[in-house]
PDB file of C-alpha atoms in Angstrom:
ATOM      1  CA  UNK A1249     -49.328 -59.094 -28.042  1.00  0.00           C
ATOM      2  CA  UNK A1250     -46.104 -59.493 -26.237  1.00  0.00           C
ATOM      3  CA  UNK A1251     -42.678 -60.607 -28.163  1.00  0.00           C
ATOM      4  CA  UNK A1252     -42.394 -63.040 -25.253  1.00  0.00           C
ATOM      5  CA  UNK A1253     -44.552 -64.352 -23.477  1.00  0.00           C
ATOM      6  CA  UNK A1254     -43.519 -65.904 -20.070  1.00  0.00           C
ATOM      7  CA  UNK A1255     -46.205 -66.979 -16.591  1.00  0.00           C
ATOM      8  CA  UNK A1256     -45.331 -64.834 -13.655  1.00  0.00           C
ATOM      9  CA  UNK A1257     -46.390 -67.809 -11.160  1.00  0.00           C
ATOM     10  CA  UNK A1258     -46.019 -67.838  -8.648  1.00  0.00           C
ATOM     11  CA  UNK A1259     -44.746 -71.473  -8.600  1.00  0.00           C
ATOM     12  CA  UNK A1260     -44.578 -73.615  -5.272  1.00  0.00           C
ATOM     13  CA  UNK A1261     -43.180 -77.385  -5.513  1.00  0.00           C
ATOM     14  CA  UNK A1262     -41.509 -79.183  -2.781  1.00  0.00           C
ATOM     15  CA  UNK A1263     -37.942 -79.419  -2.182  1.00  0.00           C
ATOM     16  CA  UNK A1264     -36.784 -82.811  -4.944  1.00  0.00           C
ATOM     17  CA  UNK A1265     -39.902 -81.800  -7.326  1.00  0.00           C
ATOM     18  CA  UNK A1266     -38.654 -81.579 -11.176  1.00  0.00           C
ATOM     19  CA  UNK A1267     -39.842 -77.784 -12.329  1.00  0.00           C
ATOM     20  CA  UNK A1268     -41.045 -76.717 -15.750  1.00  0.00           C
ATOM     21  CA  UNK A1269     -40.467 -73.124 -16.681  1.00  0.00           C
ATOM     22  CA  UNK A1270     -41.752 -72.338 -20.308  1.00  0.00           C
ATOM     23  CA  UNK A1271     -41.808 -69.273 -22.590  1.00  0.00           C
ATOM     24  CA  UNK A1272     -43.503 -68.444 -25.818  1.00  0.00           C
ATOM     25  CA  UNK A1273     -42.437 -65.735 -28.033  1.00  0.00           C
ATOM     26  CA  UNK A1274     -43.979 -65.027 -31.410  1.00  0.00           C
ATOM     27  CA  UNK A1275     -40.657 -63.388 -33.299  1.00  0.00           C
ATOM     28  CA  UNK A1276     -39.500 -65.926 -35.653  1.00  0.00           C
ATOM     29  CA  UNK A1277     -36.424 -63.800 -36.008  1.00  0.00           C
ATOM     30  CA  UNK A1278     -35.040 -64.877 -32.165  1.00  0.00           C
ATOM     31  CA  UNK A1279     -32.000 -66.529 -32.449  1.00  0.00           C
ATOM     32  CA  UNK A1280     -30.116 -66.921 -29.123  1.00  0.00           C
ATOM     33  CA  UNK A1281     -32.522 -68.551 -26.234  1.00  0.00           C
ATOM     34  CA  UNK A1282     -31.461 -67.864 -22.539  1.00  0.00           C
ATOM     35  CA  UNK A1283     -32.660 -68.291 -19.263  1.00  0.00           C
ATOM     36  CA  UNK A1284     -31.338 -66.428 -16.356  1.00  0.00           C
ATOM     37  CA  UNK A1285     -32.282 -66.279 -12.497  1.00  0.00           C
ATOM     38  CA  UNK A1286     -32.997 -63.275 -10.597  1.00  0.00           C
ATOM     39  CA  UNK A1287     -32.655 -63.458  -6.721  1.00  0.00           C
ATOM     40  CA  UNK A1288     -34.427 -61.002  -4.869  1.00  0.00           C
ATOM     41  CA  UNK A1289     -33.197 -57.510  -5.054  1.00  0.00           C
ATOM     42  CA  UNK A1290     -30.283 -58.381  -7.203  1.00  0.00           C
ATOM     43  CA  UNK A1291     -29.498 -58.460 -11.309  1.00  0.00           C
ATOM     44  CA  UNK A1292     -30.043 -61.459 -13.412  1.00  0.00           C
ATOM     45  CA  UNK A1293     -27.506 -64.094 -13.106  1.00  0.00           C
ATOM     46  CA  UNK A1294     -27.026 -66.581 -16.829  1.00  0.00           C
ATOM     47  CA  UNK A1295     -27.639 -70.425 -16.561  1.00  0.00           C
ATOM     48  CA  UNK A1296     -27.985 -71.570 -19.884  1.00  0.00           C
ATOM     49  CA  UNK A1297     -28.415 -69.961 -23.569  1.00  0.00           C
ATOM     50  CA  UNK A1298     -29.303 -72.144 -26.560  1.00  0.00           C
ATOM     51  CA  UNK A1299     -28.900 -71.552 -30.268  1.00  0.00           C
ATOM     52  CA  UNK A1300     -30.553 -74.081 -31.957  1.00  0.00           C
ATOM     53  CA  UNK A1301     -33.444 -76.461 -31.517  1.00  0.00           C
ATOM     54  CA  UNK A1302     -33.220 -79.405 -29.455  1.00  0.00           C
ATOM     55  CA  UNK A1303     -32.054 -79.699 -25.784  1.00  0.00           C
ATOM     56  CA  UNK A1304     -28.873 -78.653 -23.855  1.00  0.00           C
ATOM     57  CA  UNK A1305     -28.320 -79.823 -20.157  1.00  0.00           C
ATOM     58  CA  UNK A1306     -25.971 -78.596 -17.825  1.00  0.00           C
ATOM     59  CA  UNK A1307     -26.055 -80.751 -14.252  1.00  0.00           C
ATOM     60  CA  UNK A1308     -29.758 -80.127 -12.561  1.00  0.00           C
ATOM     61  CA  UNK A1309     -30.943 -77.617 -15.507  1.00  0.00           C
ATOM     62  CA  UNK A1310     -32.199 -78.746 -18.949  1.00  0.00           C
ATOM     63  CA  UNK A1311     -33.194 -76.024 -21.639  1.00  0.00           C
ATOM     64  CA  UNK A1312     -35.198 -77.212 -24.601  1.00  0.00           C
ATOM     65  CA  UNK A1313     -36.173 -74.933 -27.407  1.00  0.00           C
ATOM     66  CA  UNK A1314     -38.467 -75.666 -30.546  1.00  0.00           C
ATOM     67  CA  UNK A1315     -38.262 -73.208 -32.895  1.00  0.00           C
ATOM     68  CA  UNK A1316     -41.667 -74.756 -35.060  1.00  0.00           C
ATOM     69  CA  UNK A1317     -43.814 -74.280 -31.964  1.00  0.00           C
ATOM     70  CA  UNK A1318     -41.863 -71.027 -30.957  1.00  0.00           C
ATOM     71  CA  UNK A1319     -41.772 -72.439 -26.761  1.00  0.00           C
ATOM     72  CA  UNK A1320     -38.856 -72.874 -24.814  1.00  0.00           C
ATOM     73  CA  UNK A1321     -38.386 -74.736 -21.505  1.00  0.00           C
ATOM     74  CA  UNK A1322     -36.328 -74.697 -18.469  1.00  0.00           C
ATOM     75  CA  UNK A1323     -36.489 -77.827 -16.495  1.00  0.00           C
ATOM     76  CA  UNK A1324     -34.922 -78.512 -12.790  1.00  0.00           C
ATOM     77  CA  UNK A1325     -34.410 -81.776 -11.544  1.00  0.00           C
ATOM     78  CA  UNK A1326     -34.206 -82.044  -7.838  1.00  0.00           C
ATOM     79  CA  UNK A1327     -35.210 -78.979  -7.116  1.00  0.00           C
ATOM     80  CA  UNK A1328     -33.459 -77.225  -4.034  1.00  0.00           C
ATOM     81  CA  UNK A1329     -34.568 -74.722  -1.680  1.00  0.00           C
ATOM     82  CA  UNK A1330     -31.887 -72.196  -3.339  1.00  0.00           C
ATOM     83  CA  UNK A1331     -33.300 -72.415  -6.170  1.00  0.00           C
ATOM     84  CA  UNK A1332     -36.311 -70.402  -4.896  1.00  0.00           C
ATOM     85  CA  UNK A1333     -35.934 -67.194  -7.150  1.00  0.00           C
ATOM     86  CA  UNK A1334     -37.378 -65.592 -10.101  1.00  0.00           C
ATOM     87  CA  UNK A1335     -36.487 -67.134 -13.090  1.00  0.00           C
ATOM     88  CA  UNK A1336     -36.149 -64.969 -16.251  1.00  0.00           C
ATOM     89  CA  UNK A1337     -36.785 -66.189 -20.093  1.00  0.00           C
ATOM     90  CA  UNK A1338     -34.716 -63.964 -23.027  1.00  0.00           C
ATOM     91  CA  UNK A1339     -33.816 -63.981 -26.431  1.00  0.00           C
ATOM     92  CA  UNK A1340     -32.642 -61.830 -28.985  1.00  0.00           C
ATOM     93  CA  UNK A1341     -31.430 -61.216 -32.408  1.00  0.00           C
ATOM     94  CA  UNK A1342     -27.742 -60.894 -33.105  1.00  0.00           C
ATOM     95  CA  UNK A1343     -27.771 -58.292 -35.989  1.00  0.00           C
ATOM     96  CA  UNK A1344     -24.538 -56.456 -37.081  1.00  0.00           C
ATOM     97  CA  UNK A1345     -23.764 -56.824 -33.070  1.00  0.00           C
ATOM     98  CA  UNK A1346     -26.610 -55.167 -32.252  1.00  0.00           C
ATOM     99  CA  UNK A1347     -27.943 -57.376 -29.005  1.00  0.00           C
ATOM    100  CA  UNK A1348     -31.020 -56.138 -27.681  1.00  0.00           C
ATOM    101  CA  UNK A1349     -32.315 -59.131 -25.498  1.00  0.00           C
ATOM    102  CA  UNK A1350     -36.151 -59.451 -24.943  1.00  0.00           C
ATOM    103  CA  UNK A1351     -37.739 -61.000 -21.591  1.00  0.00           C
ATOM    104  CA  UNK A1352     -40.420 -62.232 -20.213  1.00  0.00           C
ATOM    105  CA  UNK A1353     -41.887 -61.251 -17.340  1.00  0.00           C
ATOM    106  CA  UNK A1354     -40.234 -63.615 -14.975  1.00  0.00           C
ATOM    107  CA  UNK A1355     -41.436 -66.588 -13.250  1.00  0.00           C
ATOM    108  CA  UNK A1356     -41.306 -66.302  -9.422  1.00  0.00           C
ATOM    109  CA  UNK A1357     -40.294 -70.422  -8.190  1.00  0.00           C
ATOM    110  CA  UNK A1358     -40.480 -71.161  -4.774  1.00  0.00           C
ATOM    111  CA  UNK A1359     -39.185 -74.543  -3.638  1.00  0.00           C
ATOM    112  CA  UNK A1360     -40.238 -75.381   0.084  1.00  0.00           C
ATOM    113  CA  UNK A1361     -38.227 -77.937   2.285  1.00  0.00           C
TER     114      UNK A1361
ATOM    115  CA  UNK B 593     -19.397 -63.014  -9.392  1.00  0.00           C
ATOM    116  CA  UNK B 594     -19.656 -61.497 -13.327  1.00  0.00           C
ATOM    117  CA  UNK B 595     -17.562 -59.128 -13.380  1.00  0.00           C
ATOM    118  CA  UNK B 596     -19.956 -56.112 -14.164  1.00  0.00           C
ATOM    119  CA  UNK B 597     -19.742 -53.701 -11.488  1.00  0.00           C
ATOM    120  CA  UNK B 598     -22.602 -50.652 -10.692  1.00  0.00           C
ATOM    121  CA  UNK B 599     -22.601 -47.782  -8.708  1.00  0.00           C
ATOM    122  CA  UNK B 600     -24.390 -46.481  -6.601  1.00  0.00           C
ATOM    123  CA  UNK B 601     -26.616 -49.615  -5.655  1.00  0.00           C
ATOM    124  CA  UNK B 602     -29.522 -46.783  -4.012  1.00  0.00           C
ATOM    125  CA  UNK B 603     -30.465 -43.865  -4.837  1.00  0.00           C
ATOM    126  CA  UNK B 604     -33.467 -41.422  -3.667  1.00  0.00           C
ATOM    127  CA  UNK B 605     -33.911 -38.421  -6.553  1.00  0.00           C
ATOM    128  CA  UNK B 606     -36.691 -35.565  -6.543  1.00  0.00           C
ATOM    129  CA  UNK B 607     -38.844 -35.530  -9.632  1.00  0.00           C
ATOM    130  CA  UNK B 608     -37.145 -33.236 -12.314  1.00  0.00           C
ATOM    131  CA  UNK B 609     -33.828 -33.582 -11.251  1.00  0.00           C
ATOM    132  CA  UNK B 610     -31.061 -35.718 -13.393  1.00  0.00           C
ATOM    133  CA  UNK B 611     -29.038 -38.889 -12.246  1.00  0.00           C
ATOM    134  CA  UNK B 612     -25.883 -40.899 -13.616  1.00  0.00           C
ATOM    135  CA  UNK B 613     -25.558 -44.035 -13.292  1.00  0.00           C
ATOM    136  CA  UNK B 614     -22.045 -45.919 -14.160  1.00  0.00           C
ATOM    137  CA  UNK B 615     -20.631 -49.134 -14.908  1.00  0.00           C
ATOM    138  CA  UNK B 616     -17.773 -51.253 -15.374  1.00  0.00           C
ATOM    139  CA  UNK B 617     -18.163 -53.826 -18.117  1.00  0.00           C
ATOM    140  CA  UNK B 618     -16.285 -57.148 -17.562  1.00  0.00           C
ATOM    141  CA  UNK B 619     -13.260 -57.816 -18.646  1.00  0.00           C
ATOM    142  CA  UNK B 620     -12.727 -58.170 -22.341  1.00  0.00           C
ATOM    143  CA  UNK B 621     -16.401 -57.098 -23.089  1.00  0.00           C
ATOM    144  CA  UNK B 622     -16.259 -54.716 -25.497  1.00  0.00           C
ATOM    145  CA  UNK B 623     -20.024 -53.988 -25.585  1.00  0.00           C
ATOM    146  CA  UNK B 624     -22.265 -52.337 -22.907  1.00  0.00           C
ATOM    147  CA  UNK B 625     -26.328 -52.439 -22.986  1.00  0.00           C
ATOM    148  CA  UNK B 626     -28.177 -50.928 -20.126  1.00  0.00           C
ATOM    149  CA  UNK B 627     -32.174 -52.126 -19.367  1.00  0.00           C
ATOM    150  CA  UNK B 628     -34.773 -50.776 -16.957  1.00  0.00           C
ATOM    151  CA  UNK B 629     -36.267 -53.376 -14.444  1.00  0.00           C
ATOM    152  CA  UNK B 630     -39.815 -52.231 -12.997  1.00  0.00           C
ATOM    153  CA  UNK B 631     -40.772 -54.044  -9.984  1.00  0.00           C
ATOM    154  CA  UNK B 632     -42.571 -57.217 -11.101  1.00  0.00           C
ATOM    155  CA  UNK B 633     -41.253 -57.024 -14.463  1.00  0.00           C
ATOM    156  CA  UNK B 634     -38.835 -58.072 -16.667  1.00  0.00           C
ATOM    157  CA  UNK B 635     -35.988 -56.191 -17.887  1.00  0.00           C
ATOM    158  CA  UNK B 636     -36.923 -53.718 -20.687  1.00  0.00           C
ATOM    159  CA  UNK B 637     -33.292 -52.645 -23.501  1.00  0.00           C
ATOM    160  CA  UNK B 638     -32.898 -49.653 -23.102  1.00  0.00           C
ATOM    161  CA  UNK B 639     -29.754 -48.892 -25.719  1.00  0.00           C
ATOM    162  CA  UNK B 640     -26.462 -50.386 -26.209  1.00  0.00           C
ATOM    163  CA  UNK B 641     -23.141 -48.917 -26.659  1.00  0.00           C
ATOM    164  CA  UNK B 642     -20.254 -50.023 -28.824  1.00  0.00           C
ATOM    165  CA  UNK B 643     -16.998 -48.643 -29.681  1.00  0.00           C
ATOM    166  CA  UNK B 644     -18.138 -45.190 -27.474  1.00  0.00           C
ATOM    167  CA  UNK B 645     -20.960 -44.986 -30.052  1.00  0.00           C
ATOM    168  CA  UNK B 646     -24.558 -45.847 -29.462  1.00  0.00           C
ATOM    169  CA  UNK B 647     -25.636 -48.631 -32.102  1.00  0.00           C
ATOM    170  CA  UNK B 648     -28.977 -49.595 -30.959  1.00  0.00           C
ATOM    171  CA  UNK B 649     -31.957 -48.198 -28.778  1.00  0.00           C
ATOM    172  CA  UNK B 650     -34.835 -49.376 -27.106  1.00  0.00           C
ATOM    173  CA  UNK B 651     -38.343 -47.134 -26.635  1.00  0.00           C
ATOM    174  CA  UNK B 652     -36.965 -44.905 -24.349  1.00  0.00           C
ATOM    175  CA  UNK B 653     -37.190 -40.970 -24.698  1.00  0.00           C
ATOM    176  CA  UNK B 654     -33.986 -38.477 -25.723  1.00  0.00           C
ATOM    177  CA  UNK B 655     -33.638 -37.912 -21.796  1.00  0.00           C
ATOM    178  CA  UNK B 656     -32.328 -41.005 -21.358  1.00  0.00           C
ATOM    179  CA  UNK B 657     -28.597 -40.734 -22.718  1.00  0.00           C
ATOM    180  CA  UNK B 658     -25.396 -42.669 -22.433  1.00  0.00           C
ATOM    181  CA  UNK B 659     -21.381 -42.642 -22.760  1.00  0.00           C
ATOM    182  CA  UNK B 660     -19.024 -45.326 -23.289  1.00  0.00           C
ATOM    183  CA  UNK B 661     -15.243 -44.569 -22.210  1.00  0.00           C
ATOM    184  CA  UNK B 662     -12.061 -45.933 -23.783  1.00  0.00           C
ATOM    185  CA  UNK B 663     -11.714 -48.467 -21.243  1.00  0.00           C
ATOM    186  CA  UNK B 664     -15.123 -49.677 -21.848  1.00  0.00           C
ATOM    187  CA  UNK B 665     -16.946 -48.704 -18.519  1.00  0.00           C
ATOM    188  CA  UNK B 666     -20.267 -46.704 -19.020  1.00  0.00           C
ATOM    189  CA  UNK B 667     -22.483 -44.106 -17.731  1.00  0.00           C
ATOM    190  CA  UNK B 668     -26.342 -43.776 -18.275  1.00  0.00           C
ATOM    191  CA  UNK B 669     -28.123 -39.738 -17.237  1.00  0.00           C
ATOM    192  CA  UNK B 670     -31.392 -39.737 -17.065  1.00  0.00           C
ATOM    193  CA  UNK B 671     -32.815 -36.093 -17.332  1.00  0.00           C
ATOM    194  CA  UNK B 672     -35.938 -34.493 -15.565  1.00  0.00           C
ATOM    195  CA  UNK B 673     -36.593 -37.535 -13.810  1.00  0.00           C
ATOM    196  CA  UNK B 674     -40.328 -38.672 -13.624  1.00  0.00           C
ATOM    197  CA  UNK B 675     -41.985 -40.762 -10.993  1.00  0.00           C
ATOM    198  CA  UNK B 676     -42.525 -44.025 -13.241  1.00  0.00           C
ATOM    199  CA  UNK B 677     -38.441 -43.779 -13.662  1.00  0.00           C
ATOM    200  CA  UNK B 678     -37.935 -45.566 -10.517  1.00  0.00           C
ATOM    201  CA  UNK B 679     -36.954 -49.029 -11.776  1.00  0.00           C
ATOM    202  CA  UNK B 680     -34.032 -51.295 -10.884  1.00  0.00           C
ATOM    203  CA  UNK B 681     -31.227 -49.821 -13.861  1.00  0.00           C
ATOM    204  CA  UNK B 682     -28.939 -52.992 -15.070  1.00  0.00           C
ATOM    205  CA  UNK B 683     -25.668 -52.816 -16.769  1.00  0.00           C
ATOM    206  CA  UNK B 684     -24.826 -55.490 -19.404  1.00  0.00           C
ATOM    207  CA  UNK B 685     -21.145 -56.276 -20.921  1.00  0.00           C
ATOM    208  CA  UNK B 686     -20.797 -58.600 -23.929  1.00  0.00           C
ATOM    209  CA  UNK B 687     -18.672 -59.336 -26.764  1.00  0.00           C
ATOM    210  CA  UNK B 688     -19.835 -57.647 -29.641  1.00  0.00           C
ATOM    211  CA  UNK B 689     -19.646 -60.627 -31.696  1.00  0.00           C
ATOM    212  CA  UNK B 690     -21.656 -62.873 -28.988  1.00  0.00           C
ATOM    213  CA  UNK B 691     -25.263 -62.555 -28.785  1.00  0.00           C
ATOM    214  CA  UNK B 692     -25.667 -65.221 -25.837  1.00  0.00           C
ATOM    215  CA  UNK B 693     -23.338 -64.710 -23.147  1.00  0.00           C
ATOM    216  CA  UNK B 694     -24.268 -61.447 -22.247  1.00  0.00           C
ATOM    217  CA  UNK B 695     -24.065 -60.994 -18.216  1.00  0.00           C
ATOM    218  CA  UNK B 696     -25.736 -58.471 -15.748  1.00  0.00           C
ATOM    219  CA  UNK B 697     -24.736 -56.375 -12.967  1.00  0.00           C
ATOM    220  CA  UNK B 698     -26.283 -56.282  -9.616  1.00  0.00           C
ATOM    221  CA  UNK B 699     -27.938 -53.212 -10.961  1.00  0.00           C
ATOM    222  CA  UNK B 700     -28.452 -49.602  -9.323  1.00  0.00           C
ATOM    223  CA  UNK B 701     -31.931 -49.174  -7.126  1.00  0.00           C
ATOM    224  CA  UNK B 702     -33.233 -45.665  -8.214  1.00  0.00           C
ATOM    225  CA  UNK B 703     -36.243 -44.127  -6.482  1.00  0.00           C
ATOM    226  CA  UNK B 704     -38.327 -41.022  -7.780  1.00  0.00           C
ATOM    227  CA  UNK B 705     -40.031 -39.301  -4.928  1.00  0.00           C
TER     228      UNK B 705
END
């Protein structure tokens, strides 16, 4: 079994839909939650990291995490067609400094106009 | 724009021969990871350097090595290249005393032939 668990899609919603990315990950030990997008051909760009349960917005993007189910969630509200990308799911355990971030496999979104 | 810079973006190696890869960590980052991205996956740690010492590793054989300079930049070799070593390489830069806001270069494109 995987440390994280994530659906490679691919997704396809029209252009306003409101997207739900999810994760599960069976390490109890994960700390730090983060989701990150990957355009094509290019490296992994941050949107939002959690610490705790609970949610955390930041303009179109919501993050939720639940630690008792171990399943986190990226949501987009009025989704764009920009935001047509692969979107990555990581966490990781911040030991002594050691930071060795886990992902899943990446969920490919496309958004069509 | 993060602030992590990679070069060379492409590269074409024979099977067998070595390659270095090299980075410049962002500004005040301290701490430098580099992963492996295979195509359709996500990225796999493969070790992370702090103060010019490597302090965590991922499962990757003794051929794949690293160096972290003074100035915090960062090289990965890769020895006797094989065929399944053509991957997407990203470079990460952190705080060491962060474990969320790590950020990604654009990554070097390395092809085994």
């Amino acid at each position: 079994q995987k440390e994280v668990e994530q659906d490679p899609g691919p997704l396809s919603v029209p252009e306003g839909a409101i997207v739900s990315l999810n994760c599960t990950y069976s390490n109890s030990a994960f700390q730090y939650f983060m989701w990150y997008r990957q355009y094509s051909r290019k490296g992994p760009e941050l949107l939002m990291y959690t610490y705790s349960s609970g949610n955390k917005e930041d303009g179109r993007f919501t993050a939720q995490v639940d630690k008792s189910s171990k399943y986190i969630s990226l949501f987009i509200r009025d989704s764009q067609p920009s935001d047509s990308a692969t979107y990555l799911c990581a966490m990781n355990i911040n030991s002594g400094g050691y930071q060795k971030v886990t992902f899943g496999i990446g969920t490919k979104l496309q958004v069509i106009p | 724009e993060t602030g992590v810079t990679q070069s060379p973006t492409h590269l074409i190696k024979t099977r067998g021969q070595q390659v270095t890869l090299r980075c410049s960590s962002q500004s005040g980052h301290n701490t430098v990871s580099w992963y492996q991205q295979a195509l359709g996956q996500g990225p796999q740690f493969i070790f992370q350097y702090y103060r010019e010492e490597e302090n965590g590793r991922g499962n990757f054989p003794p051929r794949f090595s690293g160096l972290q300079f003074p100035n915090y930049s960062s090289e990965l070799n890769v020895n006797a290249l094989e065929l399944d070593d053509s991957a997407l390489y990203l470079c990460a830069s952190s705080l060491y005393s962060s474990g969320n806001t790590i950020y990604f270069g654009e990554g070097s494109w390395l092809t085994v032939v």
